[in-house]
Amino acid sequence: MFKACQRLLLLCTIALFSVNAFAAKPSFKICWSIYAGWMPWDYARQSGIVKKWADKYGIDIQFVQVNDYIESVNQYTAGGFDGCTMTNMDALTIPATGGVDSTALIVGDYSNGNDGILLKGAGNVASLKGQPVNLVELSVSHYLLARALEQSGLSEKDIKVVNTADADLVAAFNTDDVKSIVTWNPLLAEAEKQPGSHLVFSSAQIPGEILDLLVVNTATLQQHPELGKALTGAWYETLKTMSGSSASAVSARTQMGEASGTDLAGFEQQLAATHLFSDAKITLDFISTPQLKATMQRVAEFSFKHGLLGEGAPGADVVGIATPAGNWGNADNIKLRFTDEFTRLAAAGQL
């Protein structure tokens, strides 16, 4: 009887230890929104790739879709998530400017035609002079327009920006009153169907400037490097899975397309305008060059000019930005970091 009680006590102790161990398993929440360059994360979640890598490092990772992109970035900034998909400009102007120290863990791609300026009738960027241009004000579309004007010898003073919600842009372009818009895919592809419209400038003309990232809270990443390893491993496995013409690759891209509201053909059209860094070594080459630092300086200067770096910001360099090629901005206020630590491990096959 005594031995039976001992065995029962031992079993209860083991069970309690197991429950406590499970409860103590580090858990993380990542938010994302629909965009061609971020659909691999949804596939990685649904296919079990994320779970596979999370299990390898003894953690739990939950991906949560937020339909409103800016709301997803705001929720991350408010501490509701440990990480979030966002552009490099939004990473600087929302969490970093808001005081949240963030790390661009994954530089997934750059827009290579997914963002563009459409014009009805004949003309080019110079034809926009004196004209109203509809776009989502203070977004990457606004940045794209500024760069296009700059390359054509114009400035924003030469045009009139008309702030238009992304949900209303295509409908606005279908009216006689709106002659030009700036937007991104899939809205860009839809608007381009308008008779007489043509693309006068796209992000393909400023390669590497509009970046799509997975950003993670720096303190969380420093405390849990296993999160960085799991996410990086899952990302590159997913890109390998979806690349090529095999049946499994086509199936993966088909699933991503359907999940984003289109079909395989529509999704591949968007991918063609997205420069995915499909291999860790390619990513490493890109983030290690001075170009990234120069791009972020340009983005910071645009953001300061438009009041996106906070009320009373003394200059474009108010927020420090760290890159593998060197830092830019306030060294005492670094709030946005581009790391090559985990990408190097992936490139070396050490994850």
C-alpha positions as CSV (number, residue, x, y, z in Angstrom):
1,M,0.0,0.0,0.0
2,F,2.8,2.4,0.9
3,K,4.7,1.6,-2.3
4,A,1.5,2.2,-4.3
5,C,1.1,5.6,-2.7
6,Q,4.7,6.4,-3.5
7,R,4.2,5.5,-7.1
8,L,1.0,7.6,-7.2
9,L,2.8,10.5,-5.7
10,L,5.7,10.2,-8.2
11,L,3.3,10.1,-11.1
12,C,1.5,13.2,-9.9
13,T,4.8,15.0,-9.5
14,I,5.8,14.1,-13.0
15,A,2.5,15.2,-14.4
16,L,2.6,18.5,-12.5
17,F,6.2,19.0,-13.8
18,S,5.1,18.4,-17.3
19,V,2.2,20.8,-17.1
20,N,4.4,23.5,-15.6
21,A,7.1,22.9,-18.3
22,F,4.4,23.3,-21.0
23,A,3.0,26.4,-19.4
24,A,6.5,27.9,-19.3
25,K,7.1,27.3,-23.0
26,P,7.9,30.8,-24.5
27,S,5.1,31.9,-26.7
28,F,5.2,34.7,-29.3
29,K,2.6,36.5,-31.5
30,I,3.4,37.9,-35.0
31,C,0.9,40.0,-37.0
32,W,0.8,40.2,-40.7
33,S,-1.3,41.6,-43.5
34,I,-2.0,40.6,-47.1
35,Y,0.7,41.5,-49.6
36,A,2.5,39.4,-52.2
37,G,5.8,39.5,-50.3
38,W,4.2,38.5,-47.0
39,M,2.0,35.6,-48.2
40,P,4.9,33.1,-47.6
41,W,4.3,33.6,-43.9
42,D,0.7,32.5,-44.2
43,Y,1.7,29.5,-46.2
44,A,4.5,28.7,-43.6
45,R,1.8,28.8,-40.9
46,Q,-0.8,26.7,-42.7
47,S,1.7,24.1,-43.9
48,G,3.3,23.5,-40.5
49,I,6.7,25.0,-41.4
50,V,6.4,27.6,-38.7
51,K,5.5,24.9,-36.1
52,K,8.3,22.7,-37.2
53,W,10.9,25.4,-36.6
54,A,9.2,26.6,-33.4
55,D,9.2,23.1,-32.1
56,K,12.9,22.8,-32.9
57,Y,13.7,25.7,-30.6
58,G,11.2,24.8,-27.9
59,I,8.9,27.8,-28.5
60,D,5.4,28.6,-29.8
61,I,4.8,31.1,-32.6
62,Q,1.4,32.3,-33.5
63,F,0.8,34.3,-36.7
64,V,-2.3,36.5,-36.7
65,Q,-3.7,38.2,-39.8
66,V,-4.8,41.8,-39.3
67,N,-6.8,43.1,-42.3
68,D,-5.9,46.7,-41.9
69,Y,-2.1,47.1,-42.6
70,I,-1.5,50.3,-40.7
71,E,-3.6,49.0,-37.8
72,S,-1.3,45.9,-37.6
73,V,1.8,48.2,-37.3
74,N,0.0,50.3,-34.7
75,Q,-0.9,47.2,-32.7
76,Y,2.7,46.0,-32.8
77,T,3.9,49.5,-31.7
78,A,1.4,49.4,-28.8
79,G,2.9,46.1,-27.6
80,G,0.1,43.8,-28.8
81,F,2.5,41.7,-30.8
82,D,6.1,40.6,-30.7
83,G,6.6,41.2,-34.4
84,C,4.9,42.5,-37.5
85,T,5.3,42.7,-41.3
86,M,5.9,46.2,-42.5
87,T,7.8,48.4,-44.9
88,N,11.1,50.1,-44.0
89,M,9.5,53.5,-44.1
90,D,6.7,52.5,-41.7
91,A,9.2,50.7,-39.4
92,L,11.0,54.0,-39.0
93,T,8.0,56.4,-38.8
94,I,5.7,54.3,-36.5
95,P,7.4,52.0,-34.0
96,A,10.9,53.5,-34.1
97,T,9.7,57.1,-33.9
98,G,7.2,56.0,-31.2
99,G,10.2,54.9,-29.1
100,V,9.9,51.1,-29.7
101,D,13.3,49.6,-30.3
102,S,12.8,47.3,-33.3
103,T,14.9,44.9,-35.4
104,A,14.3,44.1,-39.0
105,L,14.9,40.4,-38.6
106,I,13.9,39.5,-42.2
107,V,14.5,41.7,-45.2
108,G,12.2,39.7,-47.4
109,D,12.0,41.6,-50.7
110,Y,11.9,45.0,-52.3
111,S,9.1,46.3,-54.5
112,N,10.3,46.0,-58.1
113,G,7.2,47.3,-59.9
114,N,4.5,46.5,-57.3
115,D,4.2,50.3,-56.7
116,G,3.5,52.7,-59.5
117,I,2.2,56.0,-60.9
118,L,-0.6,55.7,-63.4
119,L,-1.6,58.5,-65.8
120,K,-4.5,58.8,-68.2
121,G,-3.6,59.8,-71.8
122,A,-0.2,60.7,-73.2
123,G,2.6,62.0,-71.0
124,N,5.2,61.1,-68.5
125,V,6.1,62.2,-64.9
126,A,6.9,65.7,-66.1
127,S,3.2,65.9,-67.3
128,L,2.1,65.8,-63.7
129,K,3.3,69.4,-63.2
130,G,0.4,71.6,-62.0
131,Q,-1.9,68.5,-61.7
132,P,-3.6,66.8,-58.8
133,V,-2.3,63.3,-58.0
134,N,-4.5,61.0,-55.9
135,L,-2.7,58.7,-53.4
136,V,-2.6,57.6,-49.8
137,E,-0.8,60.6,-48.3
138,L,2.4,59.9,-46.2
139,S,2.5,56.3,-47.4
140,V,5.2,54.6,-49.5
141,S,3.2,55.8,-52.5
142,H,3.9,59.3,-51.4
143,Y,7.6,58.5,-51.1
144,L,7.5,56.9,-54.6
145,L,5.9,60.1,-56.1
146,A,8.6,62.3,-54.4
147,R,11.4,60.1,-55.9
148,A,9.8,60.2,-59.3
149,L,9.4,64.0,-59.3
150,E,13.0,64.3,-58.1
151,Q,14.3,62.2,-61.0
152,S,12.3,64.4,-63.4
153,G,13.6,67.7,-62.0
154,L,10.4,68.5,-60.2
155,S,9.3,68.6,-56.6
156,E,6.1,68.2,-54.6
157,K,5.5,71.9,-54.9
158,D,4.9,71.4,-58.6
159,I,1.9,69.1,-58.0
160,K,-1.1,68.8,-55.7
161,V,-1.4,65.7,-53.5
162,V,-5.0,64.6,-53.0
163,N,-5.2,62.2,-50.0
164,T,-7.4,59.2,-51.0
165,A,-8.0,56.0,-49.0
166,D,-6.6,52.9,-50.7
167,A,-10.0,51.4,-50.8
168,D,-11.3,54.3,-52.9
169,L,-8.3,54.8,-55.3
170,V,-9.5,52.4,-58.1
171,A,-13.0,53.8,-58.1
172,A,-11.6,57.4,-58.1
173,F,-9.4,56.5,-61.1
174,N,-12.5,55.3,-63.0
175,T,-14.0,58.8,-62.9
176,D,-13.3,61.5,-65.4
177,D,-12.1,63.9,-62.7
178,V,-9.0,61.8,-61.6
179,K,-6.2,61.7,-64.2
180,S,-3.4,60.2,-62.1
181,I,-3.0,58.0,-59.1
182,V,-0.1,56.4,-57.1
183,T,-0.8,53.0,-55.6
184,W,0.4,49.4,-55.1
185,N,-0.6,45.9,-56.2
186,P,-3.2,44.5,-56.5
187,L,-4.8,47.9,-56.8
188,L,-2.3,49.0,-59.3
189,A,-3.0,46.1,-61.7
190,E,-6.8,46.7,-61.3
191,A,-6.5,50.4,-62.0
192,E,-4.2,49.9,-65.0
193,K,-7.2,48.2,-66.8
194,Q,-8.8,51.6,-67.1
195,P,-8.8,52.5,-70.9
196,G,-6.1,55.0,-71.8
197,S,-4.1,54.6,-68.7
198,H,-0.4,53.8,-68.6
199,L,2.4,53.4,-66.1
200,V,4.7,56.4,-66.0
201,F,6.9,55.4,-63.1
202,S,7.3,52.4,-60.8
203,S,9.3,51.1,-57.9
204,A,11.4,49.2,-60.4
205,Q,13.1,52.5,-61.1
206,I,14.2,52.9,-57.5
207,P,15.3,49.3,-56.8
208,G,15.9,48.4,-53.2
209,E,14.2,51.5,-51.7
210,I,10.8,50.2,-50.8
211,L,11.6,47.2,-48.6
212,D,9.2,44.6,-47.0
213,L,10.3,43.4,-43.6
214,L,9.5,41.2,-40.7
215,V,10.2,43.4,-37.7
216,V,10.6,42.1,-34.2
217,N,10.8,43.8,-30.8
218,T,14.5,44.2,-30.1
219,A,14.3,43.4,-26.4
220,T,12.3,40.3,-27.1
221,L,14.8,39.1,-29.7
222,Q,17.7,39.7,-27.4
223,Q,16.0,37.8,-24.6
224,H,14.9,35.0,-27.0
225,P,17.3,34.5,-29.9
226,E,15.6,31.2,-30.5
227,L,12.7,33.3,-31.9
228,G,15.0,34.8,-34.5
229,K,16.4,31.4,-35.4
230,A,13.0,29.8,-35.8
231,L,11.5,32.6,-37.9
232,T,14.6,32.8,-40.1
233,G,14.7,29.1,-40.6
234,A,10.9,29.0,-41.4
235,W,11.2,31.9,-43.9
236,Y,14.0,30.4,-46.0
237,E,12.5,26.9,-46.0
238,T,9.2,28.4,-47.3
239,L,10.9,30.4,-50.1
240,K,12.7,27.2,-51.1
241,T,9.4,25.3,-51.1
242,M,7.6,27.9,-53.3
243,S,10.5,28.4,-55.8
244,G,10.6,26.6,-59.2
245,S,8.2,24.7,-61.3
246,S,7.7,21.5,-59.3
247,A,4.2,20.4,-58.4
248,S,4.8,21.3,-54.8
249,A,6.1,24.8,-55.6
250,V,3.1,25.5,-57.9
251,S,0.8,24.2,-55.2
252,A,2.4,26.5,-52.7
253,R,2.1,29.6,-54.9
254,T,-1.5,28.6,-55.8
255,Q,-2.4,28.5,-52.1
256,M,-0.7,31.8,-51.5
257,G,-2.6,33.4,-54.4
258,E,-6.0,32.1,-53.2
259,A,-5.3,33.2,-49.7
260,S,-4.6,36.7,-50.9
261,G,-7.8,37.0,-53.0
262,T,-6.5,36.1,-56.4
263,D,-5.4,33.0,-58.4
264,L,-2.1,31.5,-59.4
265,A,-1.8,33.7,-62.5
266,G,-2.7,36.9,-60.5
267,F,-0.3,36.0,-57.7
268,E,2.6,35.3,-60.1
269,Q,2.0,38.6,-61.8
270,Q,2.5,40.3,-58.4
271,L,5.6,38.1,-57.6
272,A,7.1,39.2,-61.0
273,A,7.1,42.8,-59.6
274,T,8.5,41.7,-56.2
275,H,12.2,41.1,-55.9
276,L,12.1,38.3,-53.3
277,F,15.4,37.5,-51.6
278,S,14.9,33.8,-52.1
279,D,18.3,32.8,-50.7
280,A,19.9,33.9,-47.4
281,K,23.2,34.5,-49.2
282,I,21.5,37.0,-51.6
283,T,19.9,38.7,-48.6
284,L,23.2,38.9,-46.8
285,D,24.8,40.6,-49.9
286,F,22.1,43.2,-50.0
287,I,21.9,44.2,-46.3
288,S,25.7,44.3,-46.0
289,T,26.1,47.0,-48.6
290,P,26.2,50.8,-48.0
291,Q,23.1,51.0,-50.2
292,L,20.8,50.1,-47.3
293,K,22.2,52.8,-45.1
294,A,21.9,55.4,-47.9
295,T,18.3,54.3,-48.6
296,M,17.3,54.6,-44.9
297,Q,18.9,58.1,-44.8
298,R,16.8,59.1,-47.8
299,V,13.7,57.6,-46.2
300,A,14.4,59.5,-43.0
301,E,14.9,62.8,-44.8
302,F,11.6,62.3,-46.6
303,S,9.8,61.4,-43.4
304,F,11.2,64.4,-41.5
305,K,10.1,66.8,-44.3
306,H,6.6,65.5,-44.0
307,G,6.5,65.6,-40.2
308,L,6.5,61.8,-39.7
309,L,9.4,61.7,-37.2
310,G,7.4,63.2,-34.4
311,E,6.3,66.7,-33.3
312,G,9.2,68.9,-32.7
313,A,11.8,66.5,-34.2
314,P,15.0,68.6,-34.6
315,G,16.1,66.9,-37.8
316,A,16.0,63.8,-40.0
317,D,18.6,62.1,-37.9
318,V,16.5,62.2,-34.7
319,V,16.1,58.4,-34.8
320,G,19.3,56.3,-35.0
321,I,19.3,53.5,-37.6
322,A,21.8,50.6,-37.3
323,T,22.8,48.6,-40.4
324,P,25.6,46.0,-41.0
325,A,27.4,48.7,-43.1
326,G,27.3,51.3,-40.4
327,N,24.8,53.5,-38.5
328,W,23.0,56.6,-39.4
329,G,21.3,59.2,-37.3
330,N,21.4,59.7,-33.5
331,A,23.8,57.2,-32.0
332,D,22.1,57.7,-28.6
333,N,18.7,57.0,-29.9
334,I,19.0,53.9,-32.1
335,K,15.5,52.5,-32.5
336,L,15.6,50.6,-35.8
337,R,18.2,47.9,-36.4
338,F,18.9,45.8,-39.5
339,T,20.6,42.7,-38.3
340,D,22.6,40.1,-40.3
341,E,23.1,37.8,-37.3
342,F,20.4,35.3,-38.2
343,T,20.7,35.6,-41.9
344,R,24.4,34.7,-41.6
345,L,23.4,31.5,-39.7
346,A,20.9,30.6,-42.5
347,A,23.5,31.3,-45.2
348,A,26.0,29.0,-43.4
349,G,23.4,26.3,-42.9
350,Q,23.8,26.6,-39.1
351,L,20.2,27.1,-38.1
